Short mmCIF file of C-alpha atoms in Angstrom, two decimals:
data_model
loop_
_atom_site.label_atom_id
_atom_site.label_comp_id
_atom_site.label_asym_id
_atom_site.label_seq_id
_atom_site.Cartn_x
_atom_site.Cartn_y
_atom_site.Cartn_z
CA LEU A 1 0.28 -0.08 0.35
CA SER A 2 1.03 3.11 -1.15
CA ILE A 3 1.06 6.65 0.43
CA TYR A 4 -1.05 7.82 -2.32
CA LYS A 5 -3.51 4.22 -2.33
CA ILE A 6 -6.60 5.09 0.06
CA PRO A 7 -7.94 1.77 0.71
CA GLN A 8 -11.59 1.17 0.24
CA ALA A 9 -13.97 -0.66 2.50
CA LYS A 10 -15.41 -2.01 -1.05
CA LYS A 11 -15.74 -0.96 -5.05
CA TRP A 12 -18.69 0.26 -6.48
CA ILE A 13 -20.44 -2.84 -8.63
CA LYS A 14 -23.35 -2.15 -11.04
CA ASP A 15 -25.56 -3.70 -8.99
CA ASP A 16 -25.47 -1.00 -5.64
CA VAL A 17 -25.81 2.04 -8.83
CA ASP A 18 -29.27 -0.04 -10.27
CA GLN A 19 -30.65 -0.16 -6.58
CA PHE A 20 -29.55 3.54 -5.94
CA LEU A 21 -30.54 5.26 -8.70
CA PRO A 22 -34.15 4.79 -8.51
CA SER A 23 -34.54 6.07 -4.88
CA ILE A 24 -32.59 9.46 -6.00
CA LEU A 25 -35.01 9.98 -8.80
CA GLU A 26 -37.56 9.38 -6.50
CA PHE A 27 -36.19 12.05 -4.16
CA ARG A 28 -35.76 14.62 -7.78
CA ASP A 29 -39.23 14.18 -8.66
CA LYS A 30 -40.71 14.81 -5.35
CA ALA A 31 -38.40 17.57 -4.13
CA PHE A 32 -38.24 19.65 -7.62
CA PRO A 33 -41.13 19.59 -9.56
CA CYS A 34 -40.81 20.71 -12.91
CA SER A 35 -42.84 22.19 -15.65
CA PHE A 36 -41.91 22.88 -19.26
CA GLU A 37 -43.10 26.20 -20.50
CA LYS A 38 -43.29 27.74 -23.79
CA HIS A 39 -44.30 31.74 -24.77
CA GLY A 40 -46.66 31.86 -27.72
CA PHE A 41 -44.38 33.82 -30.05
CA SER A 42 -40.70 31.93 -28.83
CA VAL A 43 -39.38 28.74 -30.75
CA LYS A 44 -37.52 27.83 -27.61
CA GLY A 45 -39.09 26.63 -24.30
CA ARG A 46 -37.65 26.27 -21.06
CA LEU A 47 -38.32 23.85 -18.18
CA ARG A 48 -38.75 25.29 -14.63
CA CYS A 49 -37.81 23.54 -11.69
CA ARG A 50 -39.31 24.69 -8.08
CA GLU A 51 -37.78 23.24 -4.75
CA ASN A 52 -40.41 21.42 -2.41
CA GLU A 53 -37.86 20.29 -0.05
CA GLN A 54 -39.02 22.58 3.75
CA ILE A 55 -35.75 24.20 4.66
CA GLU A 56 -37.83 23.91 8.68
CA SER A 57 -38.53 20.54 8.34
CA LEU A 58 -35.15 19.56 10.02
CA LYS A 59 -35.20 19.81 13.67
CA GLN A 60 -32.86 22.05 15.60
CA LYS A 61 -31.21 19.46 17.14
CA GLU A 62 -30.17 17.61 13.97
CA ILE A 63 -29.11 20.67 12.33
CA GLU A 64 -26.49 21.46 15.27
CA ALA A 65 -25.31 17.50 15.48
CA SER A 66 -24.45 18.31 11.77
CA LEU A 67 -22.76 21.22 12.10
CA SER A 68 -21.16 19.91 15.03
CA LEU A 69 -19.74 16.90 13.05
CA ASP A 70 -18.84 19.14 10.11
CA SER A 71 -16.61 21.17 12.95
CA HIS A 72 -15.08 18.44 13.90
CA HIS A 73 -13.98 17.02 10.56
CA ILE A 74 -12.83 20.45 9.36
CA TYR A 75 -10.98 21.11 12.63
CA ASN A 76 -9.48 17.25 12.68
CA SER A 77 -8.32 18.01 8.82
CA VAL A 78 -6.48 21.24 9.17
CA TRP A 79 -4.88 19.45 12.46
CA THR A 80 -3.91 16.84 10.10
CA VAL A 81 -2.21 19.50 8.12
CA ALA A 82 -0.90 21.79 10.40
CA ARG A 83 0.83 18.27 12.17
CA ALA A 84 2.45 17.48 8.59
CA LEU A 85 3.56 21.07 7.63
CA SER A 86 5.35 21.04 10.98
CA THR A 87 6.76 17.67 10.74
CA ALA A 88 8.00 18.67 6.89
CA LEU A 89 9.39 21.93 8.39
CA ILE A 90 11.58 20.06 11.53
CA SER A 91 12.77 17.74 8.81
CA ILE A 92 13.94 20.31 6.27
CA SER A 93 15.63 22.58 9.45
CA LYS A 94 17.50 19.47 10.76
CA GLY A 95 19.61 20.05 7.27
CA ARG A 96 20.08 23.34 7.43
CA MET A 97 23.85 24.46 7.65
CA LEU A 98 25.59 27.97 8.68
CA LYS A 99 27.19 29.63 6.34
CA GLU A 100 30.85 30.51 6.67
CA ASP A 101 29.72 34.04 8.42
CA GLY A 102 28.23 32.22 11.32
CA LYS A 103 24.94 32.85 9.63
CA ALA A 104 22.32 30.18 9.02
CA SER A 105 20.85 29.73 5.52
CA GLU A 106 17.68 30.03 4.17
CA LEU A 107 15.17 27.59 4.26
CA LYS A 108 14.48 26.14 1.25
CA ARG A 109 10.32 26.06 0.30
CA ILE A 110 8.41 23.11 1.57
CA GLN A 111 7.18 21.59 -1.63
CA PRO A 112 3.63 19.71 -1.93
CA TRP A 113 5.38 16.38 -2.05
CA GLN A 114 6.70 16.65 1.44
CA VAL A 115 3.98 17.78 3.27
CA PHE A 116 2.24 14.51 1.87
CA ALA A 117 5.05 12.71 2.78
CA THR A 118 4.62 13.56 6.08
CA LEU A 119 0.90 12.73 6.60
CA SER A 120 0.11 9.08 7.78
CA ILE A 121 -2.36 6.63 6.32
CA LYS A 122 -4.09 6.63 9.75
CA SER A 123 -4.42 10.26 10.06
CA LEU A 124 -6.04 10.36 6.60
CA LEU A 125 -8.43 7.80 7.43
CA ASN A 126 -9.77 9.36 10.23
CA ILE A 127 -10.28 12.62 8.57
CA MET A 128 -12.07 10.78 5.72
CA ILE A 129 -14.35 8.42 7.81
CA VAL A 130 -17.59 10.00 8.34
#
């Protein structure tokens, strides 16, 4: 397993899509009823779709739980990337040499691959688990 491959629980197969698609289409038809309108003098018509979903149908408790989960994932993502940046910076600064006049040489710019190399598979999986 390389650093760039993310393990997946299972692969999508056609049967999964065939079972999932009808429910998505049913939701679309209920939530977004569409009508075709054409002006009498116009050659072109247009499809108008309106959203029927009630925003206030979610309970406040459900909204707060969802936002809390999002905040948790965002926090963990930012923390993991910050830790990877810190690790990459430390590894670069350890290799920094002093010049003849006693001044430290400039730090090299961190390249994207250096950050990704310091991210662990475990930390990436923890971020992606919903």
